[in-house]
Coordinates of C-alpha atoms and ligand atoms in Angstrom, one line a residue:
M1 CA 60.5 -66.5 82.4
M2 CA 63.0 -63.7 81.7
N3 CA 63.6 -61.4 84.6
P4 CA 60.9 -58.7 84.4
I5 CA 61.6 -55.0 84.5
Y6 CA 59.7 -53.7 87.5
I7 CA 57.5 -50.7 86.8
N8 CA 58.2 -48.5 89.8
Q9 CA 58.4 -44.7 90.2
N10 CA 61.9 -44.6 88.8
E11 CA 60.9 -46.3 85.6
I12 CA 57.8 -44.1 85.3
L13 CA 59.8 -40.8 85.7
K14 CA 61.9 -41.9 82.7
R15 CA 58.8 -41.9 80.6
Y16 CA 56.4 -39.4 82.1
K17 CA 55.9 -36.1 80.2
Q18 CA 54.5 -33.0 81.9
P19 CA 52.0 -31.1 79.7
D20 CA 53.4 -28.0 78.1
K21 CA 52.4 -24.6 79.6
F22 CA 51.0 -23.5 76.3
T23 CA 49.2 -26.7 75.3
H24 CA 45.5 -26.6 74.3
K25 CA 42.8 -29.3 73.9
G26 CA 43.8 -29.8 70.3
I27 CA 47.4 -30.6 71.2
Q28 CA 46.3 -32.8 74.2
G29 CA 44.7 -35.1 71.6
H30 CA 41.3 -36.5 70.6
A31 CA 40.4 -40.1 71.7
L32 CA 37.6 -42.3 70.4
I33 CA 36.2 -45.0 72.7
I34 CA 34.0 -47.6 70.9
G35 CA 31.8 -49.9 72.9
G36 CA 28.6 -50.4 74.7
S37 CA 25.4 -52.5 74.2
Y38 CA 22.0 -52.6 75.9
G39 CA 22.7 -52.9 79.7
K40 CA 26.5 -52.4 79.4
M41 CA 26.6 -48.7 78.8
G42 CA 28.3 -48.1 82.1
A43 CA 31.5 -49.6 80.7
V44 CA 31.7 -46.8 78.1
C45 CA 30.8 -44.2 80.7
L46 CA 33.7 -45.4 82.9
S47 CA 36.1 -45.8 80.0
S48 CA 35.5 -42.4 78.5
K49 CA 35.5 -40.5 81.8
A50 CA 38.8 -42.1 82.7
C51 CA 40.1 -41.2 79.3
L52 CA 39.4 -37.5 79.9
K53 CA 40.7 -37.6 83.5
T54 CA 44.0 -39.0 82.2
G55 CA 44.6 -35.8 80.3
C56 CA 43.6 -36.0 76.7
G57 CA 41.9 -32.9 75.2
L58 CA 38.8 -34.4 73.6
V59 CA 36.9 -37.6 73.9
T60 CA 34.2 -39.0 71.6
V61 CA 32.4 -42.2 72.1
F62 CA 30.8 -44.4 69.4
I63 CA 27.9 -46.3 70.9
P64 CA 24.5 -47.9 70.0
K65 CA 21.5 -45.5 70.0
C66 CA 20.2 -46.6 73.4
G67 CA 23.2 -45.1 75.1
Y68 CA 22.9 -41.6 73.8
E69 CA 21.1 -40.0 76.7
I70 CA 23.0 -42.1 79.2
L71 CA 26.3 -40.8 78.0
Q72 CA 25.3 -37.2 77.6
I73 CA 23.9 -37.0 81.1
A74 CA 26.5 -39.1 82.8
I75 CA 29.5 -37.2 81.3
P76 CA 28.7 -33.9 79.6
E77 CA 32.4 -33.4 78.7
V78 CA 32.2 -36.4 76.3
M79 CA 30.9 -36.2 72.7
V80 CA 28.7 -38.9 71.4
V81 CA 28.3 -40.5 67.9
T82 CA 25.7 -43.2 67.6
D83 CA 25.3 -46.3 65.5
N84 CA 22.1 -46.9 63.5
Q85 CA 21.2 -49.8 65.7
E86 CA 19.4 -49.3 69.0
K87 CA 21.0 -52.0 71.2
F88 CA 24.4 -52.9 69.7
I89 CA 27.0 -51.6 67.3
S90 CA 26.6 -52.7 63.7
D91 CA 28.7 -50.3 61.6
I92 CA 31.5 -48.1 62.9
T93 CA 31.5 -44.8 60.9
F94 CA 32.7 -41.4 62.1
D95 CA 34.0 -38.2 60.6
I96 CA 36.3 -37.1 63.4
K97 CA 40.1 -37.6 63.3
P98 CA 41.1 -39.2 66.6
Q99 CA 44.7 -40.0 67.3
A100 CA 43.9 -43.3 69.0
I101 CA 41.0 -45.6 69.6
G102 CA 40.0 -47.8 72.5
I103 CA 37.5 -50.5 71.6
G104 CA 35.7 -53.2 73.5
P105 CA 34.2 -52.2 76.9
G106 CA 30.6 -53.4 77.0
L107 CA 30.6 -54.1 73.2
G108 CA 28.8 -57.4 73.2
L109 CA 29.3 -60.3 70.7
E110 CA 26.5 -59.8 68.2
I111 CA 27.4 -61.1 64.7
E112 CA 26.8 -57.6 63.2
T113 CA 29.1 -56.1 65.9
Q114 CA 31.8 -58.7 64.9
Q115 CA 31.5 -57.6 61.3
A116 CA 31.8 -53.9 62.3
V117 CA 35.0 -54.7 64.2
Y118 CA 36.3 -56.6 61.1
K119 CA 35.6 -53.6 58.9
L120 CA 37.4 -51.2 61.4
L121 CA 40.4 -53.4 61.6
Q122 CA 40.7 -53.6 57.8
T123 CA 41.0 -49.8 57.5
N124 CA 42.4 -48.6 60.9
K125 CA 45.9 -47.1 60.9
I126 CA 46.0 -45.3 64.2
P127 CA 47.1 -46.6 67.6
L128 CA 44.5 -49.0 69.1
V129 CA 43.7 -50.5 72.5
I130 CA 41.7 -53.7 72.3
D131 CA 39.8 -54.8 75.4
A132 CA 36.9 -56.9 76.7
D133 CA 34.4 -58.0 74.0
A134 CA 36.6 -56.7 71.2
L135 CA 39.2 -59.2 72.5
N136 CA 36.6 -61.9 72.6
I137 CA 35.6 -61.1 69.0
L138 CA 39.3 -61.5 68.0
S139 CA 39.5 -64.8 69.8
K140 CA 36.5 -66.1 67.8
N141 CA 38.1 -64.9 64.6
K142 CA 41.8 -65.4 65.0
E143 CA 42.4 -65.1 61.3
W144 CA 41.8 -61.4 61.7
L145 CA 44.9 -61.0 63.9
P146 CA 47.2 -60.1 61.0
L147 CA 45.0 -57.0 60.4
L148 CA 46.3 -55.4 63.6
Q149 CA 48.9 -52.6 63.3
P150 CA 52.2 -53.3 64.9
K151 CA 52.3 -52.5 68.6
T152 CA 48.5 -52.6 69.0
I153 CA 47.8 -52.9 72.7
L154 CA 45.7 -55.9 74.0
T155 CA 44.5 -55.8 77.6
P156 CA 43.1 -59.3 78.5
H157 CA 42.2 -60.5 81.9
P158 CA 43.2 -64.2 82.5
K159 CA 40.0 -65.6 80.9
E160 CA 40.3 -63.3 77.9
L161 CA 43.9 -64.3 77.5
E162 CA 43.0 -68.0 77.6
R163 CA 40.4 -67.4 74.9
L164 CA 43.2 -65.8 72.8
I165 CA 46.1 -68.1 73.3
G166 CA 44.6 -71.3 74.8
K167 CA 45.1 -73.0 78.2
W168 CA 48.3 -73.2 80.1
V169 CA 49.3 -75.5 82.9
S170 CA 51.9 -73.3 84.7
E171 CA 52.8 -69.7 85.2
E172 CA 56.0 -70.3 83.1
E173 CA 53.9 -71.7 80.2
K174 CA 51.5 -68.8 80.4
M175 CA 54.3 -66.3 80.1
A176 CA 56.1 -68.3 77.4
K177 CA 52.9 -68.6 75.3
T178 CA 52.1 -64.9 75.7
S179 CA 55.6 -63.9 74.8
T180 CA 55.5 -66.0 71.6
F181 CA 52.1 -64.6 70.7
S182 CA 53.3 -61.1 71.3
K183 CA 56.4 -61.6 69.1
Q184 CA 54.6 -63.5 66.3
C185 CA 51.8 -60.8 66.0
N186 CA 54.0 -57.8 67.0
L187 CA 51.5 -56.8 69.7
I188 CA 51.8 -55.4 73.2
I189 CA 49.9 -57.6 75.7
V190 CA 48.8 -56.2 79.0
M191 CA 48.2 -59.3 81.1
K192 CA 45.9 -57.9 83.8
G193 CA 45.9 -59.5 87.2
A194 CA 47.9 -59.5 90.4
P195 CA 50.4 -58.4 89.4
T196 CA 49.7 -57.0 85.9
R197 CA 52.5 -57.8 83.5
I198 CA 53.1 -56.1 80.1
V199 CA 54.6 -58.3 77.4
D200 CA 56.4 -56.8 74.4
G201 CA 58.0 -59.7 72.6
E202 CA 60.6 -61.1 74.9
T203 CA 60.6 -58.0 77.2
I204 CA 58.4 -58.4 80.3
Y205 CA 57.4 -55.5 82.6
E206 CA 55.8 -56.2 86.0
N207 CA 53.7 -53.5 87.7
T208 CA 54.4 -52.7 91.4
T209 CA 51.2 -50.7 92.1
G210 CA 47.6 -51.8 92.8
N211 CA 45.9 -54.1 95.2
A212 CA 42.9 -56.3 95.7
A213 CA 40.6 -53.3 95.9
L214 CA 40.7 -53.3 92.1
A215 CA 38.9 -56.6 92.0
T216 CA 35.6 -54.9 91.2
A217 CA 33.4 -54.3 88.1
G218 CA 34.6 -51.8 85.6
T219 CA 38.2 -51.3 86.7
G220 CA 39.4 -52.8 83.4
D221 CA 37.1 -50.6 81.4
V222 CA 38.7 -47.6 83.2
L223 CA 42.2 -48.9 82.3
T224 CA 41.3 -49.0 78.6
G225 CA 40.3 -45.4 78.7
M226 CA 43.5 -44.4 80.6
I227 CA 45.8 -46.1 78.1
T228 CA 43.9 -44.7 75.1
S229 CA 44.3 -41.2 76.6
L230 CA 48.0 -41.6 76.9
L231 CA 48.3 -42.8 73.3
V232 CA 46.6 -39.7 72.0
Q233 CA 49.0 -37.6 74.1
S234 CA 51.8 -39.0 71.9
Y235 CA 53.2 -41.7 74.3
E236 CA 54.7 -44.6 72.4
P237 CA 52.4 -47.6 72.8
I238 CA 54.7 -49.4 75.2
N239 CA 55.1 -46.3 77.4
A240 CA 51.3 -45.7 77.3
A241 CA 50.7 -49.2 78.5
I242 CA 53.4 -48.9 81.3
L243 CA 52.3 -45.5 82.5
G244 CA 48.6 -46.4 82.3
V245 CA 48.9 -49.6 84.3
Y246 CA 51.1 -47.9 86.9
L247 CA 48.8 -44.9 87.4
H248 CA 45.7 -47.2 87.5
G249 CA 47.2 -49.3 90.3
L250 CA 48.4 -46.2 92.2
T251 CA 44.9 -44.9 92.4
A252 CA 43.9 -48.0 94.4
D253 CA 47.0 -47.6 96.7
I254 CA 46.1 -44.0 97.3
A255 CA 42.4 -44.7 98.0
L256 CA 42.8 -47.8 100.2
P257 CA 43.2 -46.0 103.5
E258 CA 39.8 -44.3 102.9
T259 CA 37.8 -47.0 101.1
G260 CA 39.3 -50.2 102.4
Y261 CA 39.3 -53.1 99.9
Q262 CA 35.6 -53.7 99.9
S263 CA 34.0 -50.3 99.2
F264 CA 36.4 -49.3 96.4
I265 CA 34.7 -49.1 93.0
A266 CA 35.8 -48.3 89.5
S267 CA 34.7 -44.7 89.9
D268 CA 37.2 -44.4 92.7
V269 CA 40.0 -45.2 90.2
I270 CA 38.8 -42.3 88.1
S271 CA 38.5 -39.8 91.1
N272 CA 42.1 -40.6 92.2
I273 CA 43.9 -40.3 88.9
G274 CA 44.7 -36.6 89.8
K275 CA 46.4 -37.7 93.0
A276 CA 48.3 -40.4 91.2
Y277 CA 49.6 -37.8 88.7
L278 CA 50.5 -35.4 91.6
S279 CA 52.5 -38.1 93.3
L280 CA 54.8 -38.2 90.2
E281 CA 55.5 -34.6 90.6
N282 CA 56.3 -35.0 94.3
K283 CA 53.3 -32.9 95.3
D284 CA 51.1 -33.8 98.2
Y285 CA 50.6 -37.5 97.4
N286 CA 54.1 -38.9 97.3
I287 CA 53.0 -42.1 99.0
L288 CA 55.8 -44.4 97.8
Ligands
NPW301 N1 29.1 -51.6 84.2 C1 29.3 -52.2 83.0 O1 28.7 -51.9 82.0 C2 30.3 -53.4 83.0 C3 30.5 -54.0 81.8 N2 31.4 -55.0 81.7 C4 31.5 -55.6 80.3 O2 31.0 -56.9 80.4 C5 31.5 -57.6 79.3 C6 32.0 -59.0 79.8 O3 33.2 -58.8 80.5 P1 33.6 -59.7 81.8 O4 35.0 -59.6 82.0 O5 32.7 -59.4 82.9 O6 33.2 -61.2 81.3 P2 34.1 -62.4 80.8 O7 34.9 -62.0 79.6 O8 33.2 -63.6 80.6 O9 35.1 -62.7 82.0 C7 34.6 -63.0 83.3 C8 35.3 -64.3 83.7 O10 36.7 -64.2 83.5 C9 37.4 -64.8 84.6 N3 38.3 -63.8 85.2 C10 38.1 -62.5 85.2 N4 39.1 -61.9 85.8 C11 39.9 -62.9 86.3 C12 41.1 -62.9 87.1 N5 41.7 -61.8 87.5 N6 41.6 -64.1 87.4 C13 41.0 -65.2 87.0 N7 39.9 -65.3 86.2 C14 39.3 -64.1 85.9 C15 36.3 -65.3 85.6 O11 36.1 -66.6 85.2 P3 35.8 -67.8 86.4 O12 36.8 -67.6 87.4 O13 34.4 -67.4 86.8 O14 35.9 -69.0 85.6 C16 35.1 -64.5 85.2 O15 33.9 -65.2 85.4 C17 32.7 -56.8 78.7 O16 32.2 -56.2 77.6 C18 32.9 -55.8 79.8 O17 33.5 -54.6 79.3 C19 32.3 -55.4 82.7 O18 33.5 -54.7 82.5 C20 31.7 -55.1 84.1 C21 31.1 -53.7 84.2
ADP302 N1 43.6 -58.8 93.2 C1 44.0 -57.8 92.4 N2 45.1 -57.1 92.6 C2 45.5 -56.2 91.8 N3 44.8 -55.8 90.7 C3 43.6 -56.4 90.4 C4 43.2 -57.5 91.2 N4 42.0 -58.0 90.7 C5 41.8 -57.2 89.6 N5 42.7 -56.3 89.4 C6 42.8 -55.4 88.3 O1 41.5 -54.9 88.0 C7 41.3 -54.8 86.6 C8 40.1 -55.7 86.2 O2 39.9 -55.7 84.9 P1 38.8 -56.5 84.2 O3 38.8 -57.9 84.7 O4 38.8 -56.3 82.7 O5 37.5 -55.8 84.8 P2 36.2 -55.2 84.1 O6 36.0 -56.0 82.8 O7 35.1 -55.5 85.1 O8 36.4 -53.8 83.8 C9 42.6 -55.1 86.0 O9 43.4 -54.0 85.7 C10 43.3 -56.0 87.0 O10 44.7 -56.0 86.9
MG303 MG1 37.4 -56.2 81.3

């Protein structure tokens, strides 16, 4: 494996941009989060709330009908567009103009949902984060990979990565296969785990924040919302991935003294994003 570039505060401060004093919600950007199915609407709640809390101006979700009230009640700041189907997504249509899309949390694997993803990939030209069931749909339909725009961000956990690139027998082989896949398809791969590594062709970044408290339901859904938020705020895809992964891990480091490893939940990531940002500005929470 090539020596990784460690993602520490120094690397982050080279990339982090403070919001302009005169910015407004239009400039801060509009994100679209697509996901959810019956029983997995929480994934979209977590992802869209994290997206807003990472600084974008507007967030819309595209979800099946059954999630309408859940979303509107859980997060009044988020706007909702619904599919015609009750329990899963069957056709992704919207008349908003988001600057980036995050797709996958809670999406499910229905055949109609797979076709809806195919249709989106055929026409989509804006930056995209692909996670969870959207990754699993791609793994089932690898011939769709060439439809992805250059530098699309994929955020697999180890099982999702295996579905995408096949099994490996060593850490070295895993990294080599991921690097080849990233290069061949011109994609950014966020290999989630301990530690999370970001692969951009032959360049490998290794995150230095985060801990085992993150091993809990929904923390990956939150990461998808955070990276999507940074994309709409005009970060280059590689910088959105790097900053998103770093801030996400930092929330767990900040919260740990209060929550311990066991009681930390995905909502605690969201509620500590503010402190994670503040630590970059040397205000109050400079814990590193
Ligand atoms: N509240 C909600 O609505 C929530 C909704 N969610 C939604 O559910 C959907 C399914 O997503 P999912 O990730 O739970 O299922 P799946 O892809 O089968 O992978 C699970 C298997 O992968 C493995 N594995 C995972 N991490 C690993 C690691 N670090 N290191 C090693 N192995 C690891 C592990 O395999 P094992 O070790 O058991 O063989 C595990 O059993 C998706 O849409 C998601 O967004 C969830 O986000 C939860 C909250
Ligand atoms: N032991 C650990 N140490 C550090 N980070 C972890 C650990 N376990 C999980 N994580 C992080 O938690 C997140 C889990 O994502 P994922 O498996 O997609 O969860 P979910 O699908 O439930 O949202 C990833 O960002 C991963 O890097
Ligand atoms: Mg996940």
